[in-house]
PDB file of C-alpha atoms and ligand atoms in Angstrom:
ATOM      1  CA  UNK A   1     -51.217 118.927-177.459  1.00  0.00           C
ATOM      2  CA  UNK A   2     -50.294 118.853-181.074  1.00  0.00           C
ATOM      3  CA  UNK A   3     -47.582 121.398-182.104  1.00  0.00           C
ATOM      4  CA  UNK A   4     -49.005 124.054-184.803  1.00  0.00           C
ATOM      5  CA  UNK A   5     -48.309 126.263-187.615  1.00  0.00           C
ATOM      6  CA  UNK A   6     -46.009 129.232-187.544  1.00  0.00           C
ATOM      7  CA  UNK A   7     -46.393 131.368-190.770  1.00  0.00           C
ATOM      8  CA  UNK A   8     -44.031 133.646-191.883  1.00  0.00           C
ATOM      9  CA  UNK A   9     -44.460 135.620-194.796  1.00  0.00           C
ATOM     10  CA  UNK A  10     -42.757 139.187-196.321  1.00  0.00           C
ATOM     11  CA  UNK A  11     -42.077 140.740-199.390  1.00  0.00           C
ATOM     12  CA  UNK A  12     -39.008 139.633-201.228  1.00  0.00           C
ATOM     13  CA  UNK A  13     -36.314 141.683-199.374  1.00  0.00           C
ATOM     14  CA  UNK A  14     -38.074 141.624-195.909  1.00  0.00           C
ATOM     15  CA  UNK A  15     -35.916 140.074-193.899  1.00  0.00           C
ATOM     16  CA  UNK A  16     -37.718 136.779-192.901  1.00  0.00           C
ATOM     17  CA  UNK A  17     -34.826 134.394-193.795  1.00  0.00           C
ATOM     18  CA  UNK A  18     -32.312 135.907-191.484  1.00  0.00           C
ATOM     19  CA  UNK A  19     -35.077 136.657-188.512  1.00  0.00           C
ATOM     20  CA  UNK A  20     -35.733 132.840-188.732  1.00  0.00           C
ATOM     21  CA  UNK A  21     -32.878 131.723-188.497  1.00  0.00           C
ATOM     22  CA  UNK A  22     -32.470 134.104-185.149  1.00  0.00           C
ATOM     23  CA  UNK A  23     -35.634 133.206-183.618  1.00  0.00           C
ATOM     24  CA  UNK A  24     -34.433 129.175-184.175  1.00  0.00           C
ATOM     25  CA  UNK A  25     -31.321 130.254-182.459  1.00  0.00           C
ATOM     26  CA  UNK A  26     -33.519 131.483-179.515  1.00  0.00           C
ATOM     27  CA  UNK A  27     -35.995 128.692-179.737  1.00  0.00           C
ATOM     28  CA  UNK A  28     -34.378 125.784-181.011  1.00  0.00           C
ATOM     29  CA  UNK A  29     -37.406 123.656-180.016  1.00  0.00           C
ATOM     30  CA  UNK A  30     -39.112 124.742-183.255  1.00  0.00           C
ATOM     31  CA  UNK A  31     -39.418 122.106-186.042  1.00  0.00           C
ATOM     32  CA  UNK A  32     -38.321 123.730-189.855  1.00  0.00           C
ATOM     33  CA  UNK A  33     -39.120 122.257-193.072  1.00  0.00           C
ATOM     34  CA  UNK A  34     -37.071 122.875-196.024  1.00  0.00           C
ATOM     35  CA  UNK A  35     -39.548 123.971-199.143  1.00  0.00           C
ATOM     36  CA  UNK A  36     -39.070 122.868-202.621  1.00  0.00           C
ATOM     37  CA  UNK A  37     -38.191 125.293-205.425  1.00  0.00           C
ATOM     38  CA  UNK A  38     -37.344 125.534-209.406  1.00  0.00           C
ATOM     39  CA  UNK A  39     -35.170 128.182-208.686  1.00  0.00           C
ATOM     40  CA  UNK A  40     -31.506 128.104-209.123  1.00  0.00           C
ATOM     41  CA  UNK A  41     -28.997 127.643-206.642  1.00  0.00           C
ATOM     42  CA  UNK A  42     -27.615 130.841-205.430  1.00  0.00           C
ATOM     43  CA  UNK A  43     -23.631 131.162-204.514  1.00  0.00           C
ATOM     44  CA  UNK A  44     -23.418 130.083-201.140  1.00  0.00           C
ATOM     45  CA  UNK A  45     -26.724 127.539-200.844  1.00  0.00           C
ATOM     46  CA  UNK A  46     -26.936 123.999-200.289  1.00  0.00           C
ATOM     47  CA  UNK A  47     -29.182 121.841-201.697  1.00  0.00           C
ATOM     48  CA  UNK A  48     -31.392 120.319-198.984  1.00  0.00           C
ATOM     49  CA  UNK A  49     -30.230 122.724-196.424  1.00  0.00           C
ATOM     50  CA  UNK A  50     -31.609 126.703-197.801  1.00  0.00           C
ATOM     51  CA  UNK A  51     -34.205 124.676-200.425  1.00  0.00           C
ATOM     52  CA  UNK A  52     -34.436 121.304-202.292  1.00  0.00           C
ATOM     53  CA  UNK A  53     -33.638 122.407-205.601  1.00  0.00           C
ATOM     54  CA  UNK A  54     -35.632 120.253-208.237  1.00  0.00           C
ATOM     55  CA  UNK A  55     -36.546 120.915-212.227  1.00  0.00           C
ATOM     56  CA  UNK A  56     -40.093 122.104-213.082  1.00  0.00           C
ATOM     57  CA  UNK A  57     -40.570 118.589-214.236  1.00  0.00           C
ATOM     58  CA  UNK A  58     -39.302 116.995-210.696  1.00  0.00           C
ATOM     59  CA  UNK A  59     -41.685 119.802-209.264  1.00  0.00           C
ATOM     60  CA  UNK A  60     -44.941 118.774-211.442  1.00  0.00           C
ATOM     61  CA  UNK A  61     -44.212 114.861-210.451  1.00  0.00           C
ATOM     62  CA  UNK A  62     -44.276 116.266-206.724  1.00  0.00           C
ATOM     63  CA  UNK A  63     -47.713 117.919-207.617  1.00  0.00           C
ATOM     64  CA  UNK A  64     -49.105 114.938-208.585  1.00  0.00           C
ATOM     65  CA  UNK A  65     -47.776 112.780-206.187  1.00  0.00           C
ATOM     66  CA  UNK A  66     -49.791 114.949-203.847  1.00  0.00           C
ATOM     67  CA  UNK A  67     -46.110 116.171-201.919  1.00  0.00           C
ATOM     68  CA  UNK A  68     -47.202 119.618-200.871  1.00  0.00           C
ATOM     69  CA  UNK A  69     -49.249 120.940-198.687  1.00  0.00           C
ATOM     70  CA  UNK A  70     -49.344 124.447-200.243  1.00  0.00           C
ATOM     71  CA  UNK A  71     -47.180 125.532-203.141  1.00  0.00           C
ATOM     72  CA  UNK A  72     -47.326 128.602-205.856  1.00  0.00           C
ATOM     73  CA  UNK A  73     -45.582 130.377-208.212  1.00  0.00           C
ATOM     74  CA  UNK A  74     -43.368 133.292-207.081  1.00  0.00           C
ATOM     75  CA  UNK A  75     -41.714 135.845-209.090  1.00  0.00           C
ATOM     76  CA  UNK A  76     -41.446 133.168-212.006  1.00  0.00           C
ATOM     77  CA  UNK A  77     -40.417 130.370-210.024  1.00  0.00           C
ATOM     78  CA  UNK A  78     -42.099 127.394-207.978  1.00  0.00           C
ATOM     79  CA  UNK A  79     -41.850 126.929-204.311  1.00  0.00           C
ATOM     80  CA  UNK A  80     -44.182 124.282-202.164  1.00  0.00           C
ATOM     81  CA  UNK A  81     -43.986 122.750-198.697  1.00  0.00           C
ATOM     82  CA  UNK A  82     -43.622 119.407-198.168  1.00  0.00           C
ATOM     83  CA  UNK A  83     -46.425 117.584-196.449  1.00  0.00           C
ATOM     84  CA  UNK A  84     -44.178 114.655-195.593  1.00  0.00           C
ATOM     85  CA  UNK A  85     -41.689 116.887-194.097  1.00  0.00           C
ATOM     86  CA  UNK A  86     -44.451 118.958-191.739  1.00  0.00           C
ATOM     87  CA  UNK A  87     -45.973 116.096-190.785  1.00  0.00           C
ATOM     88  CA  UNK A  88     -42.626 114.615-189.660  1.00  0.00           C
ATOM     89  CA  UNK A  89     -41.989 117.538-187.584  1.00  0.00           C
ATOM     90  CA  UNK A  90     -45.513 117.605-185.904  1.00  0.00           C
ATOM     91  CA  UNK A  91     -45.010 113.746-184.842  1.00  0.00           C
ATOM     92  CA  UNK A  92     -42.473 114.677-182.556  1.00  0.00           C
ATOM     93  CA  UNK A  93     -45.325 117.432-180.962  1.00  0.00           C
ATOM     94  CA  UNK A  94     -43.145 120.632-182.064  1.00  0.00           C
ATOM     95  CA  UNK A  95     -43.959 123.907-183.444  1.00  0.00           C
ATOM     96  CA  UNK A  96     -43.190 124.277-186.974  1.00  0.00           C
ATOM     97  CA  UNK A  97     -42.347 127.441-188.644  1.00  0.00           C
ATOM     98  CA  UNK A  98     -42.308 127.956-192.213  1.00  0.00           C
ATOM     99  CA  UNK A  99     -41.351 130.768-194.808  1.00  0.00           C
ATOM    100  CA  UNK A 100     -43.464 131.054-197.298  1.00  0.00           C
ATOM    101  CA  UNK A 101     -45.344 133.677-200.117  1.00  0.00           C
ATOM    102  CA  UNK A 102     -48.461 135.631-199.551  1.00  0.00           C
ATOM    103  CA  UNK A 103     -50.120 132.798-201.509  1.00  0.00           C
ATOM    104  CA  UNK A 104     -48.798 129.992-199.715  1.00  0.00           C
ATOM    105  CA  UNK A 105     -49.812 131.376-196.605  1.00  0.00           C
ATOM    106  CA  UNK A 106     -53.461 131.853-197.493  1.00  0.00           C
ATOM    107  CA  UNK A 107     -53.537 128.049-198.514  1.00  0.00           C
ATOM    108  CA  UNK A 108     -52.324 126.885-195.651  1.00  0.00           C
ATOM    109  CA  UNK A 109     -54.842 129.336-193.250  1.00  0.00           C
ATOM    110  CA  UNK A 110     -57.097 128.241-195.341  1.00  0.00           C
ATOM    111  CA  UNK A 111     -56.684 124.428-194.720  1.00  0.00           C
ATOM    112  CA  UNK A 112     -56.118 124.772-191.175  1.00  0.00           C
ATOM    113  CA  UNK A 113     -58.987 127.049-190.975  1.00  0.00           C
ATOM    114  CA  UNK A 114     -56.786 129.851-189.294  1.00  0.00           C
ATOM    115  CA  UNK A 115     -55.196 127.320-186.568  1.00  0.00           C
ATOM    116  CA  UNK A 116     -52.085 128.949-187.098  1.00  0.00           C
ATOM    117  CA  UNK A 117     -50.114 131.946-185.779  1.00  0.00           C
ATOM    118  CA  UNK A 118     -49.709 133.848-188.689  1.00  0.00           C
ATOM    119  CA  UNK A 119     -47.003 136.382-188.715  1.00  0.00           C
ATOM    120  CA  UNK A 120     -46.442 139.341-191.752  1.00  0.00           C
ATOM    121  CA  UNK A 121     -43.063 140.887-191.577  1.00  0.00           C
ATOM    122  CA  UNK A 122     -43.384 144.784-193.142  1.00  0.00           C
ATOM    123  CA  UNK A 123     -40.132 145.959-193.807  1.00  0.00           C
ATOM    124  CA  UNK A 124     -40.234 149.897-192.305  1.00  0.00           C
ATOM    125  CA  UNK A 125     -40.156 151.243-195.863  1.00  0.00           C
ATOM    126  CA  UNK A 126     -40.302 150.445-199.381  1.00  0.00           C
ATOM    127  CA  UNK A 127     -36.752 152.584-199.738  1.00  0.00           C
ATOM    128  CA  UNK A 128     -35.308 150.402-196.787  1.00  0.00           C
ATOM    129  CA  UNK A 129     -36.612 147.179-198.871  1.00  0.00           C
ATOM    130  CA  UNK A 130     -34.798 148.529-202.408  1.00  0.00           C
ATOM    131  CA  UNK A 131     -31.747 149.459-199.912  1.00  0.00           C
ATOM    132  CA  UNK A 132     -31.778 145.696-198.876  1.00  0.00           C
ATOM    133  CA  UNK A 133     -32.599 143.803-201.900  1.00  0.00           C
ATOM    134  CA  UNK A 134     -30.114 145.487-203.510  1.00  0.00           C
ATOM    135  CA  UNK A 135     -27.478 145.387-201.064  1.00  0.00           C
ATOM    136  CA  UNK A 136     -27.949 141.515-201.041  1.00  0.00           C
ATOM    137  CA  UNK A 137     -26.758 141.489-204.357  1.00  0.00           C
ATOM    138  CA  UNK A 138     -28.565 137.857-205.087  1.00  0.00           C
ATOM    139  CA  UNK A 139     -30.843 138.570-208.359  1.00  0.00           C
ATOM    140  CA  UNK A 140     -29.678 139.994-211.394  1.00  0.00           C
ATOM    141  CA  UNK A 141     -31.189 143.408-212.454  1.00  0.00           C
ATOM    142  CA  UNK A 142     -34.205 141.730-214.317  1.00  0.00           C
ATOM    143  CA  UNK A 143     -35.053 139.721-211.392  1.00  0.00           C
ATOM    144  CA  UNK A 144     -34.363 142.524-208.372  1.00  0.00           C
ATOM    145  CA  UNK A 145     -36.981 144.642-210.462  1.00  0.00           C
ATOM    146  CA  UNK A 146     -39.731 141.569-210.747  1.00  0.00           C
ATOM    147  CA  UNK A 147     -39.161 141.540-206.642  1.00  0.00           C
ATOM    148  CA  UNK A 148     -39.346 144.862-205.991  1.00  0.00           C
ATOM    149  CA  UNK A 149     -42.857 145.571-208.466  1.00  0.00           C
ATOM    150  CA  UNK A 150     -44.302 142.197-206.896  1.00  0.00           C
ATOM    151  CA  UNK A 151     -43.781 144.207-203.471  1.00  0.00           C
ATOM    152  CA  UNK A 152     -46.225 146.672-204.233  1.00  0.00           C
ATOM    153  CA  UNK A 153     -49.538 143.840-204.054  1.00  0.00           C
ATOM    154  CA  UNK A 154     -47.675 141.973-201.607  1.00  0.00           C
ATOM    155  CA  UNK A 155     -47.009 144.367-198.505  1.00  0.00           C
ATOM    156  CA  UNK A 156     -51.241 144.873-198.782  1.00  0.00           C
ATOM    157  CA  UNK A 157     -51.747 141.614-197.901  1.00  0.00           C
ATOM    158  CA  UNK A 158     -50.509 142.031-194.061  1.00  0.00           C
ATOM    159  CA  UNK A 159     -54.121 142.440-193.479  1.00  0.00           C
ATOM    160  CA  UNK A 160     -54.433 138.615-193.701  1.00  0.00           C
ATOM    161  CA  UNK A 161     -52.219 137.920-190.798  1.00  0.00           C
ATOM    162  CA  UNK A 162     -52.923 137.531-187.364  1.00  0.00           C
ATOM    163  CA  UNK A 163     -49.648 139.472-186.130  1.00  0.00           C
ATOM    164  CA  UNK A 164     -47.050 142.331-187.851  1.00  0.00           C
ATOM    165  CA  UNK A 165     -43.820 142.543-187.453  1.00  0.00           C
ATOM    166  CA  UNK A 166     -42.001 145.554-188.703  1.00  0.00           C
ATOM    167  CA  UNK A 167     -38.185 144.375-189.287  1.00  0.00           C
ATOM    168  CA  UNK A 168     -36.560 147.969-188.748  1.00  0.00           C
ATOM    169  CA  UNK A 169     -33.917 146.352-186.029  1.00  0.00           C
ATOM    170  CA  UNK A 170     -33.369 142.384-185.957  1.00  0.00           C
ATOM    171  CA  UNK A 171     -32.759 141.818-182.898  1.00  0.00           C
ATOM    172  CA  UNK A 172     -36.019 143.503-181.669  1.00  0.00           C
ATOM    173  CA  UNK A 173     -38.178 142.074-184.881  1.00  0.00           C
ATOM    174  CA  UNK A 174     -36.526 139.005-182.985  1.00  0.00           C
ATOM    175  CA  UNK A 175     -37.829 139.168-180.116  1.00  0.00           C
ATOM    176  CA  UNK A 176     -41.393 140.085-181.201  1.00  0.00           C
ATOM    177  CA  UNK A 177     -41.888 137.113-182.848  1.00  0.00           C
ATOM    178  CA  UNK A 178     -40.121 134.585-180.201  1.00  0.00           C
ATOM    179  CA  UNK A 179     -42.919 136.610-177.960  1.00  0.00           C
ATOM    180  CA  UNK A 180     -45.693 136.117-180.102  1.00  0.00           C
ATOM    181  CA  UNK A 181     -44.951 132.219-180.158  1.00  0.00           C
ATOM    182  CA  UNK A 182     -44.627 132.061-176.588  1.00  0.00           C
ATOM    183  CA  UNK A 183     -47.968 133.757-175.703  1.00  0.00           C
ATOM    184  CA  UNK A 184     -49.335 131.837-178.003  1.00  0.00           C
ATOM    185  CA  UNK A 185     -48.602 128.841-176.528  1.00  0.00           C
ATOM    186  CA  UNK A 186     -49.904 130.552-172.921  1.00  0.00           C
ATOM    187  CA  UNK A 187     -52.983 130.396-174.212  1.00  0.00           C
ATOM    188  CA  UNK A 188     -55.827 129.126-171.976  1.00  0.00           C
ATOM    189  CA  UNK A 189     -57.020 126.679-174.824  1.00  0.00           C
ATOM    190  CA  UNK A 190     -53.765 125.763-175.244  1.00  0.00           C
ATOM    191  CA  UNK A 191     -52.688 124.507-171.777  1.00  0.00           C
ATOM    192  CA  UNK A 192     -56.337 122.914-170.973  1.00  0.00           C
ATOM    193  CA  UNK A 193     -54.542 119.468-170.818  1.00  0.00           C
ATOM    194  CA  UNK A 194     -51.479 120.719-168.511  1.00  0.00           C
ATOM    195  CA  UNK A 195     -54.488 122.820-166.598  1.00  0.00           C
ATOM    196  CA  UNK A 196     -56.313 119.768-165.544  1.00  0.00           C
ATOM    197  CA  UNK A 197     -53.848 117.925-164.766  1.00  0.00           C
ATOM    198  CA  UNK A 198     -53.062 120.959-162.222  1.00  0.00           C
ATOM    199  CA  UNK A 199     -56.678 120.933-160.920  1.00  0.00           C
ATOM    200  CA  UNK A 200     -56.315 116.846-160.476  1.00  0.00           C
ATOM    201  CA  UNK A 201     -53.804 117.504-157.964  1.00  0.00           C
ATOM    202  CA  UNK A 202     -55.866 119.968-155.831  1.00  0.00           C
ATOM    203  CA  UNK A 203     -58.852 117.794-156.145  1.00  0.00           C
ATOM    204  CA  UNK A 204     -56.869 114.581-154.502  1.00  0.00           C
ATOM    205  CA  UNK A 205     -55.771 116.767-151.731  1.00  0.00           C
ATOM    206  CA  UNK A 206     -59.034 118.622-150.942  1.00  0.00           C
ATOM    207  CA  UNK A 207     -60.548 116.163-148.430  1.00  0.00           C
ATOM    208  CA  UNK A 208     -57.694 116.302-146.301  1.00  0.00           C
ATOM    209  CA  UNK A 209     -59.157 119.983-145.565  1.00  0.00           C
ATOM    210  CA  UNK A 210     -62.555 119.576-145.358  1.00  0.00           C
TER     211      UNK A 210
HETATM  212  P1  5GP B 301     -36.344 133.327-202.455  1.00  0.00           P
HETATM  213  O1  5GP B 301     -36.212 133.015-203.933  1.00  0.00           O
HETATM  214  O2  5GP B 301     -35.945 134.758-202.162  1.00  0.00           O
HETATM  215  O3  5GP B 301     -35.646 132.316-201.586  1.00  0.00           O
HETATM  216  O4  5GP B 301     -37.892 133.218-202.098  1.00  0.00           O
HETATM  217  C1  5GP B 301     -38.841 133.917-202.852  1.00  0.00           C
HETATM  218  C2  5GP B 301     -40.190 133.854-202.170  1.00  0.00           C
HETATM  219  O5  5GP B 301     -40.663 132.514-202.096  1.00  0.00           O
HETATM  220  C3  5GP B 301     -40.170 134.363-200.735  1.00  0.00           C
HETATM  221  O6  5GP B 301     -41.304 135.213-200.547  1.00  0.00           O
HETATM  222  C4  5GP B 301     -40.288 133.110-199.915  1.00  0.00           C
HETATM  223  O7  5GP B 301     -40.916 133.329-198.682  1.00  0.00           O
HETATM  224  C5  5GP B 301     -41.164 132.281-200.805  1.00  0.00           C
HETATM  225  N1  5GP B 301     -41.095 130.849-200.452  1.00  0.00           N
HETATM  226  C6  5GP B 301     -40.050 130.138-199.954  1.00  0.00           C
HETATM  227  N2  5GP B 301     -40.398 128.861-199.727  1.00  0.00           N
HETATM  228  C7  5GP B 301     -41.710 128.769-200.055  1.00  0.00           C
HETATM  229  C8  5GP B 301     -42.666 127.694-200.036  1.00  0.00           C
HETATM  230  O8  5GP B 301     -42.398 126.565-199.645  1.00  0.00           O
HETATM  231  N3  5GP B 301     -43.911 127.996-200.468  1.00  0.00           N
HETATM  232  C9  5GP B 301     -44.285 129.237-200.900  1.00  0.00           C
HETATM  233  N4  5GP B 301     -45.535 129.416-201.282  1.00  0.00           N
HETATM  234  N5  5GP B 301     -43.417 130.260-200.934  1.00  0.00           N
HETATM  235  C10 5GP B 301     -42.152 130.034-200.513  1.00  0.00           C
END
């Protein structure tokens, strides 16, 4: 069975970077694929590790090179997912999970024709999501208030997703969506493989009991 599509997608602020990172430390199965943006580098990043950091120009000759699988424009800058890099991921028949924008998201349902869990993290109120932007301290003022009025059209666009998440506590947004990936993969269309292979085994034996 081929490993699938794990969207997650939040307002700027949300929380979805850090609850990713928990639910890889809980699942480290999952496959991750490190997006390309125009941004800059914030204090503390890597290149290659948080984002490959390119020019608009690198990010246009990625375009046409056909690199990404989705990509748009958020809050002024570009981000896109590398095709190369999911595909790399799926070859080895894991789960991938990927942070991306409202946008991206809907390109990628799109493509895969909504074979995908698709996950919307709500942060429990807009107040909570100012608290955390700003406590984060990583835009400047300009920026922090492009976020926060972007947030507005963004949080109505949970109806989209398949599942919500509402990050109040991480730990227990945590384990929502490390349950929502594992009954997922319970699913009866899921196992149908591993499920005959199960019935084989009674089928060789049933004569023996007739
Ligand atoms: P940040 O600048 O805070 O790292 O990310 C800003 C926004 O871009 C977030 O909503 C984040 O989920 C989104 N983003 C990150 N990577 C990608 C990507 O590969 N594609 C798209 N469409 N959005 C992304």
């Amino acid at each position: 069975m081929l490993g699938r599509f794990i969207i997650i997608s939040s307002p700027s602020g949300g929380g979805k970077g850090t609850l990713i990172k928990e639910v890889r430390g809980i699942m480290p199965e999952l496959g991750y694929s490190v997006s390309y943006t125009t941004r800059s580098q914030r204090f503390g990043e890597e290149d290659g590790r948080e984002y490959h950091f390119v020019t608009r120009d690198e990010f246009q000759d990625l375009i046409d090179e056909g690199e990404f699988l989705e990509y748009a424009e958020v809050h002024g800058n570009l981000y896109g997912t590398s095709m190369r890099a999911s595909e790399k991921v799926f070859q080895t028949g894991k789960d991938l999970i990927v942070e991306v924008d409202v946008q991206g998201a809907v390109q990628i349902m799109e493509k895969l024709r909504g074979e995908c869990i698709s996950i919307f993290i709500l942060p429990p109120s807009f107040e909570v999501l100012k608290a955390r932007l700003t406590a984060r301290a990583t835009e400047d003022q300009a920026e922090l208030e492009t976020r926060l009025r972007n947030s507005f059209d963004e949080v109505m666009q949970y109806s989209r997703f398949k599942y919500v998440v509402v990050n109040q506590e991480l730990p227990a947004a945590t384990r929502q969506i490390a349950s929502i990936i594992i009954a997922e993969r319970q699913l009866l269309d899921r196992q149908s493989d591993h499920i005959q292979g199960i019935l084989d085994s009674f089928d060789a034996c049933k004569h023996q009991y007739r």
